[in-house]
Amino acid sequence: MLRNETDKIMLPVPGSPPVGWRVSEGLTPYPKALAFMEARAAAIADGTADELAWLVEHPPLYTAGTSANVADLLEPGRFPVFDAGRGGEYTYHGPGQRVVYVMLDLKRRRQDVRAYVAALEEVIISTLDKMNIRGERREDRVGVWVRRPERPLLPDGTMAEDKIAALGIRLRKWVSFHGLSINVEPDLTHFGGIVPCGISAYGVTSLVDLGHLVSMEDVDVLLRQSFEEVFGPTVVEA
């Protein structure tokens, strides 16, 4: 449920077609994903294509956002590194992580970047809530976080926390691309080659690491339900 926080709902104007919902099998090369998003976002802006949420997995790789600090790339030879063109810093993508590329026309919804980011966060938090996991926002940190009360307190006396989902977006002509990622069952050691999103004081976790033995297909079902709560109806696109 969205807890009646209507600022995090971005339904389209009445009469808009449903958002396409596409799930790609296997591992999608990152350059292919970038090229597809660029073309689809341009077509949406021109009115020649419908909006789309595209669910993929990637082979192991690191991406650099527009704010990436080269010092945060700790092992530059470990995996391929790509300039993503999105906001944010370094992040990791790989098998076992669900990446959702969201291509929406915000002119049909709300031309408000902060509201859009909050809406994406709500999709993640609602998806986690359906698995009885409490995901939380942090004003000073990007992404969605879970508390780890079983761990020792941090040096400042606060509770340990791990990131379970990341966000990174770009807008062109008010059409969004890039999107979000949720760690289902990736190899968490792969995050060790970077300082994820420039944040070193906290860790990274996954659904399986938290004890939730779910499949990618299970997560996709919940993601779609949560996405529709926030952004409206979807239709499967081949």
PDB file of N, CA and C in Angstrom, residues 70-172:
ATOM      1  N   VAL A  70      36.698   9.065  -9.657  1.00  0.00           N
ATOM      2  CA  VAL A  70      37.542   7.956 -10.098  1.00  0.00           C
ATOM      3  C   VAL A  70      38.186   7.230  -8.916  1.00  0.00           C
ATOM      4  N   ALA A  71      38.371   7.916  -7.795  1.00  0.00           N
ATOM      5  CA  ALA A  71      38.953   7.272  -6.614  1.00  0.00           C
ATOM      6  C   ALA A  71      38.031   6.191  -6.050  1.00  0.00           C
ATOM      7  N   ASP A  72      36.739   6.235  -6.398  1.00  0.00           N
ATOM      8  CA  ASP A  72      35.797   5.235  -5.905  1.00  0.00           C
ATOM      9  C   ASP A  72      35.786   3.970  -6.755  1.00  0.00           C
ATOM     10  N   LEU A  73      36.539   3.969  -7.849  1.00  0.00           N
ATOM     11  CA  LEU A  73      36.707   2.749  -8.644  1.00  0.00           C
ATOM     12  C   LEU A  73      37.940   2.028  -8.102  1.00  0.00           C
ATOM     13  N   LEU A  74      37.734   1.129  -7.154  1.00  0.00           N
ATOM     14  CA  LEU A  74      38.821   0.519  -6.401  1.00  0.00           C
ATOM     15  C   LEU A  74      39.566  -0.545  -7.201  1.00  0.00           C
ATOM     16  N   GLU A  75      38.866  -1.242  -8.085  1.00  0.00           N
ATOM     17  CA  GLU A  75      39.483  -2.307  -8.889  1.00  0.00           C
ATOM     18  C   GLU A  75      39.092  -2.108 -10.352  1.00  0.00           C
ATOM     19  N   PRO A  76      39.749  -1.179 -11.030  1.00  0.00           N
ATOM     20  CA  PRO A  76      39.324  -0.826 -12.397  1.00  0.00           C
ATOM     21  C   PRO A  76      39.432  -1.956 -13.402  1.00  0.00           C
ATOM     22  N   GLY A  77      40.249  -2.966 -13.141  1.00  0.00           N
ATOM     23  CA  GLY A  77      40.387  -4.070 -14.079  1.00  0.00           C
ATOM     24  C   GLY A  77      39.503  -5.259 -13.787  1.00  0.00           C
ATOM     25  N   ARG A  78      38.675  -5.164 -12.773  1.00  0.00           N
ATOM     26  CA  ARG A  78      37.902  -6.334 -12.352  1.00  0.00           C
ATOM     27  C   ARG A  78      36.783  -6.667 -13.341  1.00  0.00           C
ATOM     28  N   PHE A  79      35.969  -5.668 -13.689  1.00  0.00           N
ATOM     29  CA  PHE A  79      34.877  -5.834 -14.641  1.00  0.00           C
ATOM     30  C   PHE A  79      34.888  -4.646 -15.604  1.00  0.00           C
ATOM     31  N   PRO A  80      34.219  -4.768 -16.747  1.00  0.00           N
ATOM     32  CA  PRO A  80      34.104  -3.615 -17.649  1.00  0.00           C
ATOM     33  C   PRO A  80      33.437  -2.431 -16.939  1.00  0.00           C
ATOM     34  N   VAL A  81      33.875  -1.231 -17.301  1.00  0.00           N
ATOM     35  CA  VAL A  81      33.328   0.002 -16.722  1.00  0.00           C
ATOM     36  C   VAL A  81      32.725   0.824 -17.853  1.00  0.00           C
ATOM     37  N   PHE A  82      31.482   1.261 -17.664  1.00  0.00           N
ATOM     38  CA  PHE A  82      30.777   2.018 -18.690  1.00  0.00           C
ATOM     39  C   PHE A  82      30.342   3.375 -18.144  1.00  0.00           C
ATOM     40  N   ASP A  83      30.467   4.413 -18.963  1.00  0.00           N
ATOM     41  CA  ASP A  83      29.869   5.705 -18.650  1.00  0.00           C
ATOM     42  C   ASP A  83      28.381   5.599 -18.939  1.00  0.00           C
ATOM     43  N   ALA A  84      27.582   5.783 -17.886  1.00  0.00           N
ATOM     44  CA  ALA A  84      26.144   5.540 -18.023  1.00  0.00           C
ATOM     45  C   ALA A  84      25.382   6.755 -18.528  1.00  0.00           C
ATOM     46  N   GLY A  85      25.860   7.970 -18.200  1.00  0.00           N
ATOM     47  CA  GLY A  85      25.124   9.164 -18.578  1.00  0.00           C
ATOM     48  C   GLY A  85      23.984   9.508 -17.645  1.00  0.00           C
ATOM     49  N   ARG A  86      23.748   8.686 -16.640  1.00  0.00           N
ATOM     50  CA  ARG A  86      22.708   8.963 -15.643  1.00  0.00           C
ATOM     51  C   ARG A  86      23.299   9.794 -14.514  1.00  0.00           C
ATOM     52  N   GLY A  87      22.436  10.245 -13.623  1.00  0.00           N
ATOM     53  CA  GLY A  87      22.922  10.889 -12.418  1.00  0.00           C
ATOM     54  C   GLY A  87      23.517   9.867 -11.465  1.00  0.00           C
ATOM     55  N   GLY A  88      24.310  10.347 -10.513  1.00  0.00           N
ATOM     56  CA  GLY A  88      24.856   9.468  -9.492  1.00  0.00           C
ATOM     57  C   GLY A  88      26.312   9.128  -9.718  1.00  0.00           C
ATOM     58  N   GLU A  89      26.792   8.122  -8.979  1.00  0.00           N
ATOM     59  CA  GLU A  89      28.207   7.781  -8.969  1.00  0.00           C
ATOM     60  C   GLU A  89      28.397   6.363  -9.520  1.00  0.00           C
ATOM     61  N   TYR A  90      29.349   5.606  -8.954  1.00  0.00           N
ATOM     62  CA  TYR A  90      29.573   4.248  -9.449  1.00  0.00           C
ATOM     63  C   TYR A  90      28.541   3.284  -8.866  1.00  0.00           C
ATOM     64  N   THR A  91      28.128   2.334  -9.687  1.00  0.00           N
ATOM     65  CA  THR A  91      27.297   1.257  -9.199  1.00  0.00           C
ATOM     66  C   THR A  91      27.677  -0.030  -9.929  1.00  0.00           C
ATOM     67  N   TYR A  92      27.187  -1.132  -9.398  1.00  0.00           N
ATOM     68  CA  TYR A  92      27.446  -2.457  -9.969  1.00  0.00           C
ATOM     69  C   TYR A  92      26.150  -3.037 -10.507  1.00  0.00           C
ATOM     70  N   HIS A  93      26.228  -3.700 -11.654  1.00  0.00           N
ATOM     71  CA  HIS A  93      25.129  -4.513 -12.172  1.00  0.00           C
ATOM     72  C   HIS A  93      25.672  -5.902 -12.474  1.00  0.00           C
ATOM     73  N   GLY A  94      24.830  -6.909 -12.266  1.00  0.00           N
ATOM     74  CA  GLY A  94      25.267  -8.265 -12.568  1.00  0.00           C
ATOM     75  C   GLY A  94      24.143  -9.264 -12.398  1.00  0.00           C
ATOM     76  N   PRO A  95      24.419 -10.527 -12.708  1.00  0.00           N
ATOM     77  CA  PRO A  95      23.408 -11.577 -12.566  1.00  0.00           C
ATOM     78  C   PRO A  95      22.848 -11.627 -11.146  1.00  0.00           C
ATOM     79  N   GLY A  96      21.555 -11.892 -11.052  1.00  0.00           N
ATOM     80  CA  GLY A  96      20.903 -11.927  -9.747  1.00  0.00           C
ATOM     81  C   GLY A  96      20.407 -10.584  -9.274  1.00  0.00           C
ATOM     82  N   GLN A  97      20.611  -9.563 -10.068  1.00  0.00           N
ATOM     83  CA  GLN A  97      20.110  -8.220  -9.730  1.00  0.00           C
ATOM     84  C   GLN A  97      19.066  -7.840 -10.779  1.00  0.00           C
ATOM     85  N   ARG A  98      17.889  -7.445 -10.317  1.00  0.00           N
ATOM     86  CA  ARG A  98      16.851  -7.006 -11.248  1.00  0.00           C
ATOM     87  C   ARG A  98      17.018  -5.520 -11.524  1.00  0.00           C
ATOM     88  N   VAL A  99      17.266  -5.197 -12.780  1.00  0.00           N
ATOM     89  CA  VAL A  99      17.358  -3.807 -13.220  1.00  0.00           C
ATOM     90  C   VAL A  99      16.080  -3.471 -13.966  1.00  0.00           C
ATOM     91  N   VAL A 100      15.484  -2.335 -13.640  1.00  0.00           N
ATOM     92  CA  VAL A 100      14.262  -1.882 -14.299  1.00  0.00           C
ATOM     93  C   VAL A 100      14.545  -0.525 -14.933  1.00  0.00           C
ATOM     94  N   TYR A 101      14.565  -0.495 -16.249  1.00  0.00           N
ATOM     95  CA  TYR A 101      14.742   0.759 -16.979  1.00  0.00           C
ATOM     96  C   TYR A 101      13.360   1.342 -17.257  1.00  0.00           C
ATOM     97  N   VAL A 102      13.126   2.542 -16.764  1.00  0.00           N
ATOM     98  CA  VAL A 102      11.788   3.142 -16.772  1.00  0.00           C
ATOM     99  C   VAL A 102      11.792   4.330 -17.729  1.00  0.00           C
ATOM    100  N   MET A 103      11.030   4.199 -18.797  1.00  0.00           N
ATOM    101  CA  MET A 103      10.950   5.239 -19.826  1.00  0.00           C
ATOM    102  C   MET A 103       9.537   5.794 -19.855  1.00  0.00           C
ATOM    103  N   LEU A 104       9.361   6.910 -19.169  1.00  0.00           N
ATOM    104  CA  LEU A 104       8.042   7.529 -19.003  1.00  0.00           C
ATOM    105  C   LEU A 104       8.073   8.970 -19.479  1.00  0.00           C
ATOM    106  N   ASP A 105       6.948   9.426 -19.988  1.00  0.00           N
ATOM    107  CA  ASP A 105       6.786  10.821 -20.400  1.00  0.00           C
ATOM    108  C   ASP A 105       6.182  11.597 -19.231  1.00  0.00           C
ATOM    109  N   LEU A 106       7.020  12.334 -18.528  1.00  0.00           N
ATOM    110  CA  LEU A 106       6.528  13.043 -17.345  1.00  0.00           C
ATOM    111  C   LEU A 106       5.610  14.198 -17.706  1.00  0.00           C
ATOM    112  N   LYS A 107       5.577  14.604 -18.963  1.00  0.00           N
ATOM    113  CA  LYS A 107       4.616  15.633 -19.375  1.00  0.00           C
ATOM    114  C   LYS A 107       3.192  15.093 -19.262  1.00  0.00           C
ATOM    115  N   ARG A 108       3.037  13.776 -19.308  1.00  0.00           N
ATOM    116  CA  ARG A 108       1.715  13.163 -19.158  1.00  0.00           C
ATOM    117  C   ARG A 108       1.393  12.885 -17.682  1.00  0.00           C
ATOM    118  N   ARG A 109       2.355  13.184 -16.812  1.00  0.00           N
ATOM    119  CA  ARG A 109       2.206  12.822 -15.409  1.00  0.00           C
ATOM    120  C   ARG A 109       2.414  14.061 -14.536  1.00  0.00           C
ATOM    121  N   ARG A 110       3.671  14.309 -14.170  1.00  0.00           N
ATOM    122  CA  ARG A 110       4.011  15.488 -13.373  1.00  0.00           C
ATOM    123  C   ARG A 110       5.448  15.870 -13.690  1.00  0.00           C
ATOM    124  N   GLN A 111       5.655  17.115 -14.095  1.00  0.00           N
ATOM    125  CA  GLN A 111       6.996  17.573 -14.461  1.00  0.00           C
ATOM    126  C   GLN A 111       7.724  18.031 -13.196  1.00  0.00           C
ATOM    127  N   ASP A 112       8.102  17.035 -12.413  1.00  0.00           N
ATOM    128  CA  ASP A 112       8.699  17.275 -11.105  1.00  0.00           C
ATOM    129  C   ASP A 112       9.711  16.156 -10.858  1.00  0.00           C
ATOM    130  N   VAL A 113      11.004  16.491 -10.923  1.00  0.00           N
ATOM    131  CA  VAL A 113      12.042  15.466 -10.812  1.00  0.00           C
ATOM    132  C   VAL A 113      12.027  14.812  -9.435  1.00  0.00           C
ATOM    133  N   ARG A 114      11.888  15.616  -8.387  1.00  0.00           N
ATOM    134  CA  ARG A 114      11.901  15.060  -7.032  1.00  0.00           C
ATOM    135  C   ARG A 114      10.712  14.136  -6.815  1.00  0.00           C
ATOM    136  N   ALA A 115       9.555  14.512  -7.342  1.00  0.00           N
ATOM    137  CA  ALA A 115       8.390  13.638  -7.210  1.00  0.00           C
ATOM    138  C   ALA A 115       8.596  12.337  -7.971  1.00  0.00           C
ATOM    139  N   TYR A 116       9.259  12.410  -9.109  1.00  0.00           N
ATOM    140  CA  TYR A 116       9.517  11.195  -9.881  1.00  0.00           C
ATOM    141  C   TYR A 116      10.462  10.257  -9.134  1.00  0.00           C
ATOM    142  N   VAL A 117      11.522  10.810  -8.561  1.00  0.00           N
ATOM    143  CA  VAL A 117      12.449   9.982  -7.780  1.00  0.00           C
ATOM    144  C   VAL A 117      11.712   9.352  -6.599  1.00  0.00           C
ATOM    145  N   ALA A 118      10.882  10.138  -5.918  1.00  0.00           N
ATOM    146  CA  ALA A 118      10.108   9.597  -4.794  1.00  0.00           C
ATOM    147  C   ALA A 118       9.170   8.489  -5.253  1.00  0.00           C
ATOM    148  N   ALA A 119       8.633   8.621  -6.465  1.00  0.00           N
ATOM    149  CA  ALA A 119       7.734   7.593  -6.987  1.00  0.00           C
ATOM    150  C   ALA A 119       8.498   6.298  -7.255  1.00  0.00           C
ATOM    151  N   LEU A 120       9.703   6.398  -7.822  1.00  0.00           N
ATOM    152  CA  LEU A 120      10.510   5.194  -8.029  1.00  0.00           C
ATOM    153  C   LEU A 120      10.872   4.540  -6.696  1.00  0.00           C
ATOM    154  N   GLU A 121      11.243   5.359  -5.717  1.00  0.00           N
ATOM    155  CA  GLU A 121      11.526   4.820  -4.387  1.00  0.00           C
ATOM    156  C   GLU A 121      10.307   4.096  -3.828  1.00  0.00           C
ATOM    157  N   GLU A 122       9.124   4.666  -4.074  1.00  0.00           N
ATOM    158  CA  GLU A 122       7.913   4.038  -3.552  1.00  0.00           C
ATOM    159  C   GLU A 122       7.657   2.683  -4.192  1.00  0.00           C
ATOM    160  N   VAL A 123       7.976   2.550  -5.483  1.00  0.00           N
ATOM    161  CA  VAL A 123       7.845   1.250  -6.142  1.00  0.00           C
ATOM    162  C   VAL A 123       8.709   0.213  -5.427  1.00  0.00           C
ATOM    163  N   ILE A 124       9.950   0.590  -5.112  1.00  0.00           N
ATOM    164  CA  ILE A 124      10.851  -0.335  -4.422  1.00  0.00           C
ATOM    165  C   ILE A 124      10.332  -0.648  -3.024  1.00  0.00           C
ATOM    166  N   ILE A 125       9.990   0.383  -2.270  1.00  0.00           N
ATOM    167  CA  ILE A 125       9.563   0.191  -0.881  1.00  0.00           C
ATOM    168  C   ILE A 125       8.287  -0.644  -0.821  1.00  0.00           C
ATOM    169  N   SER A 126       7.358  -0.398  -1.741  1.00  0.00           N
ATOM    170  CA  SER A 126       6.125  -1.181  -1.777  1.00  0.00           C
ATOM    171  C   SER A 126       6.407  -2.629  -2.142  1.00  0.00           C
ATOM    172  N   THR A 127       7.337  -2.864  -3.069  1.00  0.00           N
ATOM    173  CA  THR A 127       7.708  -4.231  -3.435  1.00  0.00           C
ATOM    174  C   THR A 127       8.302  -4.964  -2.243  1.00  0.00           C
ATOM    175  N   LEU A 128       9.212  -4.301  -1.531  1.00  0.00           N
ATOM    176  CA  LEU A 128       9.802  -4.920  -0.342  1.00  0.00           C
ATOM    177  C   LEU A 128       8.745  -5.174   0.727  1.00  0.00           C
ATOM    178  N   ASP A 129       7.826  -4.234   0.888  1.00  0.00           N
ATOM    179  CA  ASP A 129       6.778  -4.378   1.904  1.00  0.00           C
ATOM    180  C   ASP A 129       5.935  -5.628   1.648  1.00  0.00           C
ATOM    181  N   LYS A 130       5.728  -5.959   0.396  1.00  0.00           N
ATOM    182  CA  LYS A 130       4.958  -7.156   0.049  1.00  0.00           C
ATOM    183  C   LYS A 130       5.693  -8.433   0.469  1.00  0.00           C
ATOM    184  N   MET A 131       6.991  -8.322   0.763  1.00  0.00           N
ATOM    185  CA  MET A 131       7.772  -9.456   1.266  1.00  0.00           C
ATOM    186  C   MET A 131       8.088  -9.291   2.752  1.00  0.00           C
ATOM    187  N   ASN A 132       7.369  -8.379   3.392  1.00  0.00           N
ATOM    188  CA  ASN A 132       7.568  -8.108   4.816  1.00  0.00           C
ATOM    189  C   ASN A 132       8.983  -7.618   5.131  1.00  0.00           C
ATOM    190  N   ILE A 133       9.535  -6.836   4.208  1.00  0.00           N
ATOM    191  CA  ILE A 133      10.826  -6.185   4.410  1.00  0.00           C
ATOM    192  C   ILE A 133      10.585  -4.684   4.468  1.00  0.00           C
ATOM    193  N   ARG A 134      11.138  -4.055   5.485  1.00  0.00           N
ATOM    194  CA  ARG A 134      10.954  -2.609   5.626  1.00  0.00           C
ATOM    195  C   ARG A 134      12.104  -1.881   4.927  1.00  0.00           C
ATOM    196  N   GLY A 135      11.818  -1.300   3.787  1.00  0.00           N
ATOM    197  CA  GLY A 135      12.784  -0.468   3.091  1.00  0.00           C
ATOM    198  C   GLY A 135      12.560   0.989   3.452  1.00  0.00           C
ATOM    199  N   GLU A 136      13.637   1.733   3.570  1.00  0.00           N
ATOM    200  CA  GLU A 136      13.529   3.116   4.023  1.00  0.00           C
ATOM    201  C   GLU A 136      14.366   4.050   3.154  1.00  0.00           C
ATOM    202  N   ARG A 137      13.894   5.300   3.048  1.00  0.00           N
ATOM    203  CA  ARG A 137      14.648   6.365   2.394  1.00  0.00           C
ATOM    204  C   ARG A 137      15.576   7.020   3.412  1.00  0.00           C
ATOM    205  N   ARG A 138      16.605   7.651   2.886  1.00  0.00           N
ATOM    206  CA  ARG A 138      17.487   8.473   3.707  1.00  0.00           C
ATOM    207  C   ARG A 138      17.736   9.785   2.968  1.00  0.00           C
ATOM    208  N   GLU A 139      17.531  10.902   3.654  1.00  0.00           N
ATOM    209  CA  GLU A 139      17.668  12.203   3.017  1.00  0.00           C
ATOM    210  C   GLU A 139      19.088  12.443   2.503  1.00  0.00           C
ATOM    211  N   ASP A 140      20.082  11.888   3.183  1.00  0.00           N
ATOM    212  CA  ASP A 140      21.471  12.165   2.833  1.00  0.00           C
ATOM    213  C   ASP A 140      22.121  11.041   2.021  1.00  0.00           C
ATOM    214  N   ARG A 141      21.326  10.020   1.635  1.00  0.00           N
ATOM    215  CA  ARG A 141      21.877   8.895   0.899  1.00  0.00           C
ATOM    216  C   ARG A 141      20.887   8.436  -0.159  1.00  0.00           C
ATOM    217  N   VAL A 142      21.391   8.203  -1.366  1.00  0.00           N
ATOM    218  CA  VAL A 142      20.539   7.736  -2.450  1.00  0.00           C
ATOM    219  C   VAL A 142      20.246   6.252  -2.272  1.00  0.00           C
ATOM    220  N   GLY A 143      19.082   5.816  -2.707  1.00  0.00           N
ATOM    221  CA  GLY A 143      18.738   4.406  -2.685  1.00  0.00           C
ATOM    222  C   GLY A 143      17.727   4.067  -1.615  1.00  0.00           C
ATOM    223  N   VAL A 144      17.489   2.771  -1.461  1.00  0.00           N
ATOM    224  CA  VAL A 144      16.576   2.262  -0.431  1.00  0.00           C
ATOM    225  C   VAL A 144      17.378   1.361   0.499  1.00  0.00           C
ATOM    226  N   TRP A 145      17.148   1.519   1.792  1.00  0.00           N
ATOM    227  CA  TRP A 145      18.000   0.936   2.826  1.00  0.00           C
ATOM    228  C   TRP A 145      17.196   0.057   3.765  1.00  0.00           C
ATOM    229  N   VAL A 146      17.886  -0.939   4.343  1.00  0.00           N
ATOM    230  CA  VAL A 146      17.277  -1.781   5.368  1.00  0.00           C
ATOM    231  C   VAL A 146      18.171  -1.745   6.606  1.00  0.00           C
ATOM    232  N   ARG A 147      17.547  -1.730   7.756  1.00  0.00           N
ATOM    233  CA  ARG A 147      18.282  -1.715   9.021  1.00  0.00           C
ATOM    234  C   ARG A 147      18.777  -3.127   9.342  1.00  0.00           C
ATOM    235  N   ARG A 148      19.951  -3.205  10.006  1.00  0.00           N
ATOM    236  CA  ARG A 148      20.535  -4.489  10.389  1.00  0.00           C
ATOM    237  C   ARG A 148      20.777  -4.501  11.905  1.00  0.00           C
ATOM    238  N   PRO A 149      19.714  -4.690  12.695  1.00  0.00           N
ATOM    239  CA  PRO A 149      19.844  -4.627  14.154  1.00  0.00           C
ATOM    240  C   PRO A 149      20.707  -5.742  14.732  1.00  0.00           C
ATOM    241  N   GLU A 150      20.940  -6.809  13.957  1.00  0.00           N
ATOM    242  CA  GLU A 150      21.744  -7.916  14.466  1.00  0.00           C
ATOM    243  C   GLU A 150      23.238  -7.600  14.449  1.00  0.00           C
ATOM    244  N   ARG A 151      23.618  -6.499  13.843  1.00  0.00           N
ATOM    245  CA  ARG A 151      25.026  -6.131  13.743  1.00  0.00           C
ATOM    246  C   ARG A 151      25.408  -5.115  14.827  1.00  0.00           C
ATOM    247  N   PRO A 152      26.705  -4.982  15.095  1.00  0.00           N
ATOM    248  CA  PRO A 152      27.143  -3.955  16.053  1.00  0.00           C
ATOM    249  C   PRO A 152      26.781  -2.558  15.555  1.00  0.00           C
ATOM    250  N   LEU A 153      26.609  -1.649  16.514  1.00  0.00           N
ATOM    251  CA  LEU A 153      26.333  -0.266  16.147  1.00  0.00           C
ATOM    252  C   LEU A 153      27.525   0.327  15.402  1.00  0.00           C
ATOM    253  N   LEU A 154      27.233   1.314  14.570  1.00  0.00           N
ATOM    254  CA  LEU A 154      28.284   2.023  13.866  1.00  0.00           C
ATOM    255  C   LEU A 154      29.063   2.904  14.841  1.00  0.00           C
ATOM    256  N   PRO A 155      30.251   3.377  14.456  1.00  0.00           N
ATOM    257  CA  PRO A 155      31.057   4.207  15.370  1.00  0.00           C
ATOM    258  C   PRO A 155      30.339   5.426  15.919  1.00  0.00           C
ATOM    259  N   ASP A 156      29.374   5.959  15.161  1.00  0.00           N
ATOM    260  CA  ASP A 156      28.637   7.128  15.659  1.00  0.00           C
ATOM    261  C   ASP A 156      27.458   6.743  16.543  1.00  0.00           C
ATOM    262  N   GLY A 157      27.309   5.437  16.836  1.00  0.00           N
ATOM    263  CA  GLY A 157      26.245   4.981  17.723  1.00  0.00           C
ATOM    264  C   GLY A 157      24.933   4.665  17.041  1.00  0.00           C
ATOM    265  N   THR A 158      24.863   4.810  15.715  1.00  0.00           N
ATOM    266  CA  THR A 158      23.631   4.517  14.992  1.00  0.00           C
ATOM    267  C   THR A 158      23.613   3.060  14.537  1.00  0.00           C
ATOM    268  N   MET A 159      22.424   2.607  14.176  1.00  0.00           N
ATOM    269  CA  MET A 159      22.257   1.219  13.755  1.00  0.00           C
ATOM    270  C   MET A 159      22.883   0.983  12.390  1.00  0.00           C
ATOM    271  N   ALA A 160      23.475  -0.188  12.188  1.00  0.00           N
ATOM    272  CA  ALA A 160      24.019  -0.561  10.880  1.00  0.00           C
ATOM    273  C   ALA A 160      22.890  -0.667   9.860  1.00  0.00           C
ATOM    274  N   GLU A 161      23.191  -0.272   8.636  1.00  0.00           N
ATOM    275  CA  GLU A 161      22.228  -0.336   7.549  1.00  0.00           C
ATOM    276  C   GLU A 161      22.924  -0.811   6.280  1.00  0.00           C
ATOM    277  N   ASP A 162      22.164  -1.445   5.404  1.00  0.00           N
ATOM    278  CA  ASP A 162      22.666  -1.873   4.106  1.00  0.00           C
ATOM    279  C   ASP A 162      21.744  -1.357   3.016  1.00  0.00           C
ATOM    280  N   LYS A 163      22.337  -1.098   1.854  1.00  0.00           N
ATOM    281  CA  LYS A 163      21.536  -0.722   0.682  1.00  0.00           C
ATOM    282  C   LYS A 163      21.049  -1.988  -0.011  1.00  0.00           C
ATOM    283  N   ILE A 164      19.761  -2.009  -0.336  1.00  0.00           N
ATOM    284  CA  ILE A 164      19.200  -3.145  -1.053  1.00  0.00           C
ATOM    285  C   ILE A 164      18.766  -2.771  -2.464  1.00  0.00           C
ATOM    286  N   ALA A 165      18.631  -1.489  -2.741  1.00  0.00           N
ATOM    287  CA  ALA A 165      18.197  -1.044  -4.068  1.00  0.00           C
ATOM    288  C   ALA A 165      18.826   0.301  -4.388  1.00  0.00           C
ATOM    289  N   ALA A 166      19.117   0.499  -5.664  1.00  0.00           N
ATOM    290  CA  ALA A 166      19.769   1.732  -6.117  1.00  0.00           C
ATOM    291  C   ALA A 166      18.891   2.432  -7.146  1.00  0.00           C
ATOM    292  N   LEU A 167      19.113   3.740  -7.289  1.00  0.00           N
ATOM    293  CA  LEU A 167      18.388   4.563  -8.256  1.00  0.00           C
ATOM    294  C   LEU A 167      19.379   5.384  -9.059  1.00  0.00           C
ATOM    295  N   GLY A 168      19.068   5.589 -10.312  1.00  0.00           N
ATOM    296  CA  GLY A 168      19.848   6.493 -11.145  1.00  0.00           C
ATOM    297  C   GLY A 168      19.008   6.853 -12.356  1.00  0.00           C
ATOM    298  N   ILE A 169      18.762   8.130 -12.583  1.00  0.00           N
ATOM    299  CA  ILE A 169      17.847   8.518 -13.650  1.00  0.00           C
ATOM    300  C   ILE A 169      18.472   9.568 -14.553  1.00  0.00           C
ATOM    301  N   ARG A 170      17.853   9.729 -15.691  1.00  0.00           N
ATOM    302  CA  ARG A 170      18.156  10.823 -16.600  1.00  0.00           C
ATOM    303  C   ARG A 170      16.856  11.235 -17.268  1.00  0.00           C
ATOM    304  N   LEU A 171      16.716  12.521 -17.541  1.00  0.00           N
ATOM    305  CA  LEU A 171      15.544  13.035 -18.244  1.00  0.00           C
ATOM    306  C   LEU A 171      15.988  13.782 -19.487  1.00  0.00           C
ATOM    307  N   ARG A 172      15.268  13.593 -20.581  1.00  0.00           N
ATOM    308  CA  ARG A 172      15.491  14.358 -21.796  1.00  0.00           C
ATOM    309  C   ARG A 172      14.118  14.700 -22.376  1.00  0.00           C
TER     310      ARG A 172
END
